[in-house]
CSV table of C-alpha atoms in Angstrom, one decimal:
chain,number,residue,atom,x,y,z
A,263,UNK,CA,8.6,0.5,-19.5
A,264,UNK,CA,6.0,1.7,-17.2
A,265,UNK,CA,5.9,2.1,-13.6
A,266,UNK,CA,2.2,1.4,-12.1
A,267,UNK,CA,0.7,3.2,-8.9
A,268,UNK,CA,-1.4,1.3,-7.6
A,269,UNK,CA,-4.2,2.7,-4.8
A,270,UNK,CA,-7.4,1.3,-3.1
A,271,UNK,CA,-9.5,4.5,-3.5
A,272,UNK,CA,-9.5,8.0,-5.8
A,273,UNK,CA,-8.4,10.2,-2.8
A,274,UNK,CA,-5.7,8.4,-2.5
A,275,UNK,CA,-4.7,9.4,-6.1
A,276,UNK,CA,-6.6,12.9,-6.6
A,277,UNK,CA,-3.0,14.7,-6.8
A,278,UNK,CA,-1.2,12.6,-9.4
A,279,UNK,CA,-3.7,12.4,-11.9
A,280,UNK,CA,-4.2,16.0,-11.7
A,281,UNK,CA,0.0,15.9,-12.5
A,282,UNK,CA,-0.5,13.6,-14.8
A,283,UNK,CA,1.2,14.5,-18.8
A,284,UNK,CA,-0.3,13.1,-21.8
A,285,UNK,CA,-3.3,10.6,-20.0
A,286,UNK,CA,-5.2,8.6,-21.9
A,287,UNK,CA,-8.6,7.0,-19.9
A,288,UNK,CA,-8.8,3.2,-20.8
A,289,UNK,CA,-11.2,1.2,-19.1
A,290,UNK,CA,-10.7,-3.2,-19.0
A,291,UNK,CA,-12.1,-5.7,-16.9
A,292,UNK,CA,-14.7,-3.1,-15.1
A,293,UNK,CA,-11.5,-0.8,-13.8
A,294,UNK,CA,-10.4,2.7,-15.5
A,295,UNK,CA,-6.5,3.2,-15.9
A,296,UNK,CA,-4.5,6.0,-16.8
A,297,UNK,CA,-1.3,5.9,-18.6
A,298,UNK,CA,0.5,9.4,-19.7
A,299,UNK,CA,4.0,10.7,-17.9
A,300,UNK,CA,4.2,11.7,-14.7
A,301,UNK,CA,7.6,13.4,-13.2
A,302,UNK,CA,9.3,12.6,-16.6
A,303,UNK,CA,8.7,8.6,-16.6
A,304,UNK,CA,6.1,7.1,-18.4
A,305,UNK,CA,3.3,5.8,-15.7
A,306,UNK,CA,-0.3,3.7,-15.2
A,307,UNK,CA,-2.4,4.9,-12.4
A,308,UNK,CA,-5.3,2.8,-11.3
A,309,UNK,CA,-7.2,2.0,-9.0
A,310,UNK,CA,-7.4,-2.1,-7.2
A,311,UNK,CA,-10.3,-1.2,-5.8
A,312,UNK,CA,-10.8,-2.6,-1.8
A,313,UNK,CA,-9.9,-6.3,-0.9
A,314,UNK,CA,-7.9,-9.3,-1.6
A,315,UNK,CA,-9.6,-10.3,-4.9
A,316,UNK,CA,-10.0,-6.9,-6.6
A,317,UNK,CA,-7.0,-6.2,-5.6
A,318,UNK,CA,-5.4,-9.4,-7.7
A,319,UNK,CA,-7.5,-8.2,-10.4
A,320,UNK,CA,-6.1,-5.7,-10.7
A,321,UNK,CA,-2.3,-6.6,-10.6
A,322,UNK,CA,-3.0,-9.0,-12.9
A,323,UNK,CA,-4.4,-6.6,-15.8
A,324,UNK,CA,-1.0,-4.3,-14.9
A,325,UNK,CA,1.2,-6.9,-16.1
A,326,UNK,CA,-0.8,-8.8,-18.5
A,327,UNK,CA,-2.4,-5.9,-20.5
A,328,UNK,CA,-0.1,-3.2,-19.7
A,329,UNK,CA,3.0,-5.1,-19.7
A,330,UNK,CA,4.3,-2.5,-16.3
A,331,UNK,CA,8.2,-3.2,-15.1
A,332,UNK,CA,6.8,-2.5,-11.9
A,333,UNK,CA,3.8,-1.9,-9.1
A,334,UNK,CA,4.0,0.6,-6.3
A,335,UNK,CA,1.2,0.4,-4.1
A,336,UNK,CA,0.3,3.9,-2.2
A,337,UNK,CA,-2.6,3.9,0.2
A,338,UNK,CA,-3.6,3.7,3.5
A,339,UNK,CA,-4.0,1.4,6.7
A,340,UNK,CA,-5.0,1.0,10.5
A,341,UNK,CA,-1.6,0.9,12.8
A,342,UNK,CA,-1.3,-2.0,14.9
A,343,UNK,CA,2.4,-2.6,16.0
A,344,UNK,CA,4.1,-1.0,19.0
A,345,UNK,CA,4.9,2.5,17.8
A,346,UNK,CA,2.7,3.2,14.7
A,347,UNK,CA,1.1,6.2,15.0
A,348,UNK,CA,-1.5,8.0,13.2
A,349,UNK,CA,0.1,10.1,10.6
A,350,UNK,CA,2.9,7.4,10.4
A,351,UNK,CA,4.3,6.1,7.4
A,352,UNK,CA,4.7,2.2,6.6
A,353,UNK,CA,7.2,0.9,3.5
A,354,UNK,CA,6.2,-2.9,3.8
A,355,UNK,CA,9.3,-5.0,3.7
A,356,UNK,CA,6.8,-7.9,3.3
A,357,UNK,CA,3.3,-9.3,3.4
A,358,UNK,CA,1.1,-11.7,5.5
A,359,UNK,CA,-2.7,-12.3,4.8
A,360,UNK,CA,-3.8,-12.3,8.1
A,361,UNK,CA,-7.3,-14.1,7.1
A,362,UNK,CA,-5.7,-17.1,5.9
A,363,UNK,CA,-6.0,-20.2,7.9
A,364,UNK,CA,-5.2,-23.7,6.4
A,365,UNK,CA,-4.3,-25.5,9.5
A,366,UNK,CA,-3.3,-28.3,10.4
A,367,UNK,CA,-2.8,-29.1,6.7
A,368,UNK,CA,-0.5,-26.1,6.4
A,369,UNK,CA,1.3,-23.6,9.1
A,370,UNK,CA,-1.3,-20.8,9.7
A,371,UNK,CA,-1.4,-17.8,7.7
A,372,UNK,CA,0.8,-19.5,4.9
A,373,UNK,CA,-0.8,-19.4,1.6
A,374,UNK,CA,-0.3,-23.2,0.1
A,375,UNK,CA,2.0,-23.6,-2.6
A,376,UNK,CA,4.7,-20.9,-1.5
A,377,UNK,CA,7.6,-20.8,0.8
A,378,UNK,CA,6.8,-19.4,4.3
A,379,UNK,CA,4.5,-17.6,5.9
A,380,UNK,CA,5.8,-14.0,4.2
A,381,UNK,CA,5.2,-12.8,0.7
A,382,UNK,CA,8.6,-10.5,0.2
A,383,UNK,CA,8.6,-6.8,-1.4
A,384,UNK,CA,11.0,-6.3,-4.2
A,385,UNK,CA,14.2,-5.0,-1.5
A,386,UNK,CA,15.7,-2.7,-4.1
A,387,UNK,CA,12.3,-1.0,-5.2
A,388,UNK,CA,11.4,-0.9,-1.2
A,389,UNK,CA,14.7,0.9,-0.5
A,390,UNK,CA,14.1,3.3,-3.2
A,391,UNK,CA,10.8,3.9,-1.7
A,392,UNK,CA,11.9,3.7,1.9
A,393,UNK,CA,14.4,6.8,0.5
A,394,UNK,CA,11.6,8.8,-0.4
A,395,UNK,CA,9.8,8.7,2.6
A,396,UNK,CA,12.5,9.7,4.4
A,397,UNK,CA,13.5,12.4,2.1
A,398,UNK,CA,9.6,13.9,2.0
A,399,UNK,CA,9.4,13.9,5.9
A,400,UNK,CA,12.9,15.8,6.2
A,401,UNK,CA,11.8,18.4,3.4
A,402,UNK,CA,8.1,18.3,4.3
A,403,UNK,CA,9.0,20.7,7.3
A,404,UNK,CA,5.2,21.4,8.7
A,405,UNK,CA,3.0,20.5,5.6
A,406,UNK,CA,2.6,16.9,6.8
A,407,UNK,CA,1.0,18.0,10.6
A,408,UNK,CA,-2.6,17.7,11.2
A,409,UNK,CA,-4.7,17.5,14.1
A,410,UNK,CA,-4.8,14.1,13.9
A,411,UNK,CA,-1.0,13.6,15.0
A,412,UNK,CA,0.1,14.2,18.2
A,413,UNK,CA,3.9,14.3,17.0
A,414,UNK,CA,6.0,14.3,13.4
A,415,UNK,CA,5.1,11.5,11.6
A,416,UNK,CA,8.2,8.8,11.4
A,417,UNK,CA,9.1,6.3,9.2
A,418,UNK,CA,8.4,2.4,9.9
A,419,UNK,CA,9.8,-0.4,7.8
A,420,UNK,CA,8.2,-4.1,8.0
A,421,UNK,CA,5.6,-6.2,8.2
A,422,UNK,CA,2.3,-5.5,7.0
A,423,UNK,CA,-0.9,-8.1,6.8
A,424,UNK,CA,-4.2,-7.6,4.4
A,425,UNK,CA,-7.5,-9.5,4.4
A,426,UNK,CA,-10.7,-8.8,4.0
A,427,UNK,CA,-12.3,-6.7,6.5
A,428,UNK,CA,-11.8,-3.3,7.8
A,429,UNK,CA,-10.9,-3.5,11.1
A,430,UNK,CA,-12.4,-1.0,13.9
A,431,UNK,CA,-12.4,-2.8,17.2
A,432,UNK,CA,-9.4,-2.7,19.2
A,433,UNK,CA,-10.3,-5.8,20.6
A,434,UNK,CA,-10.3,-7.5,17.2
A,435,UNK,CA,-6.7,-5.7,15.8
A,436,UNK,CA,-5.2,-7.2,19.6
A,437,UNK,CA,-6.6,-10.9,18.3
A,438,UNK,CA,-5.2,-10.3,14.7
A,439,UNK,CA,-1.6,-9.2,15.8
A,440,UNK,CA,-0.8,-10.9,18.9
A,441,UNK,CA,-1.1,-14.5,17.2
A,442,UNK,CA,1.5,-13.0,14.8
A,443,UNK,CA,3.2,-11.1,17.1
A,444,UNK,CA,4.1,-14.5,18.9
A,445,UNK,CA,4.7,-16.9,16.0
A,446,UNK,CA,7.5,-14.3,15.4
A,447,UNK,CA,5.5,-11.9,13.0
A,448,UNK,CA,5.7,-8.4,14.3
A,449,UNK,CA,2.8,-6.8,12.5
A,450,UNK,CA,2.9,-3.1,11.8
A,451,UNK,CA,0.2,-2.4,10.2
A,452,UNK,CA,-3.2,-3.6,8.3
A,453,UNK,CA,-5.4,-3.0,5.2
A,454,UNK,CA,-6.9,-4.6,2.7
A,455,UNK,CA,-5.1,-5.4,-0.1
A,456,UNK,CA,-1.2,-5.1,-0.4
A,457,UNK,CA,-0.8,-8.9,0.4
A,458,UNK,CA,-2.8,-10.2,-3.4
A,459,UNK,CA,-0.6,-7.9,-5.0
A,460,UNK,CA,2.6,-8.9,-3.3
A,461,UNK,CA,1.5,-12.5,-4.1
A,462,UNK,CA,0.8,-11.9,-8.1
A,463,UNK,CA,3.9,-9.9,-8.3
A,464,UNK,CA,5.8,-13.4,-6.9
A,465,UNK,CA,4.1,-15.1,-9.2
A,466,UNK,CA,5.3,-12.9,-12.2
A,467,UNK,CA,8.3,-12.3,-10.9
A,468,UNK,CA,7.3,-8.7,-11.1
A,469,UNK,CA,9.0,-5.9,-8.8
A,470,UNK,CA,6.7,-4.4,-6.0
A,471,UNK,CA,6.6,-2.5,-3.1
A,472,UNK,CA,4.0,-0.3,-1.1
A,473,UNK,CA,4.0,2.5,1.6
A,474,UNK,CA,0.8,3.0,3.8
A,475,UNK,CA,0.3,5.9,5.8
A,476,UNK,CA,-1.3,5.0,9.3
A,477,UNK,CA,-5.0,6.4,9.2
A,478,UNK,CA,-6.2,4.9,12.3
A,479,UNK,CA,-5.1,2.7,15.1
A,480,UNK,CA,-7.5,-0.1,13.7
A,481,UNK,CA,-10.1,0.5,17.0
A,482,UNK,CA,-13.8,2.1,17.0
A,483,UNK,CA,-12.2,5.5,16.0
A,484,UNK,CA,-11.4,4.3,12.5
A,485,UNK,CA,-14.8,4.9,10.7
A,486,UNK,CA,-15.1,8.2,12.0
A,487,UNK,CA,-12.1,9.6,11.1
A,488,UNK,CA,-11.1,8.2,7.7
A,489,UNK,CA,-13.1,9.8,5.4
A,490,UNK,CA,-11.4,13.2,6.8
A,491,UNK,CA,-7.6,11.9,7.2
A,492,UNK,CA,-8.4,10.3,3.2
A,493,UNK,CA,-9.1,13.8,2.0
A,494,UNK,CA,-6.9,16.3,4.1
A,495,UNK,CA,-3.7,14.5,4.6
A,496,UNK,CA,-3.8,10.7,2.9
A,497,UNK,CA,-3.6,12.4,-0.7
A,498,UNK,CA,-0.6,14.9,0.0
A,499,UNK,CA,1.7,12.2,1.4
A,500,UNK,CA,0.6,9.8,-1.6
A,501,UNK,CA,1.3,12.8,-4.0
A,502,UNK,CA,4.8,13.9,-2.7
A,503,UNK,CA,5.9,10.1,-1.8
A,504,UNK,CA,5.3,9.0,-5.7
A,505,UNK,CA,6.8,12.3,-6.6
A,506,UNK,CA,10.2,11.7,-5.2
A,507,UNK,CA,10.2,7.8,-5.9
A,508,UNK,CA,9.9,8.5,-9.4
A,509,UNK,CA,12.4,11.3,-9.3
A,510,UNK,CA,15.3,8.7,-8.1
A,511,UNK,CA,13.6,5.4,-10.2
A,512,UNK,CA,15.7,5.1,-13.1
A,513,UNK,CA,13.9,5.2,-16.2
């Protein structure tokens, strides 16, 4: 059975397609896939596209049409918690949408007709993945640095929260995570889309995890220097990261 990598946009994906054995291009519902072998297992890359919806989308046609064991989401997002640095690297332990608001009907952020405000990553695909982080940063040596860091990048395990918008105003992360932070939420990070994939997976009872690296710090910096962190670094962790996860994944 397959294993899909799942990513927001094609920089984030430029190294494993170009490692990628045996692809075949198939295009359904508007999205292009690739399925071939990748590191000896037998993989679908694709692309969710950006937010909540696409993102489902996307999932959806994974497991429906291409009948995948499991979804690992690589990508990356803005660095709100305490800590997170640019050049960082998140493995969500779980998921919040931090748009969702059905008060007073239902606790805020809590989607209706699920348990809690959290939707949970699979915990033994996120320790797998959580192993190859750590094993990429200890072996990486210097290939990860980049101007953008001020130190090595470290590993953070946690919380992460999607919704729809791209967030570039400190002001407006600080509004986002310190509701969270006291409802007993410790947000790490945010993007766009992890949190409609972790909720499909739930629903098919599907294995999934994800690992962002930390782009920005979510404030008025984060438009200028994406498109450069997406190309120079974003694509090498993504590349190396899937590399070893499949490497230890059984097949």
């Amino acid at each position: 059975m397959s294993t899909a990598i799942l990513s927001a946009l094609p920089e984030e994906q430029s190294g494993l397609l170009a490692s990628l054995e045996q692809g075949q291009r198939l295009v359904h519902a508007g999205r292009v896939f690739w399925q071939g072998k990748l590191y000896g297992h037998s993989v679908v890359l694709a692309l969710s596209g950006i937010g909540k919806v696409a993102a489902a989308t996307t999932a959806t046609v994974l497991i429906e049409r291409f009948r995948v064991a499991r979804i690992v989401f690589t990508g990356v997002a803005g660095g709100v918690g305490d800590g997170v640095s640019v050049g960082d690297i998140v493995v969500a332990q779980d998921y919040v949408q931090h748009d969702m608001d059905v008060s007073p009907l239902f606790e805020r952020w809590r989607v209706p007709g699920y348990d809690g405000v959290r939707l949970p990553c699979d915990p033994a695909l996120t320790a797998i993945l959580s192993e190859a982080v750590s094993a990429c940063l200890i072996s990486a040596g210097g290939h990860f640095d980049h101007e953008f860091m001020d130190a090595a990048p470290r590993l953070h395990r946690g919380l992460v929260a999607s919704g729809d918008r791209f967030i570039t105003c400190g002001e407006v992360a600080r509004a986002l995570r310190d509701p969270l932070v006291a409802a007993g939420h410790d947000v790490l990070a945010v993007e766009m889309e992890g949190a409609a994939v972790a909720q499909v997976c739930m629903d098919y009872a599907l294995s999934f995890a994800a690992v962002r690296t930390i782009s920005d710090r979510a404030d008025a910096t984060a438009h200028v220097d994406f498109p450069v962190f997406m190309q120079k670094v974003a694509s090498r962790y993504a590349e190396r990261i899937v590399r070893e996860l499949l490497l230890n994944l059984k097949k």
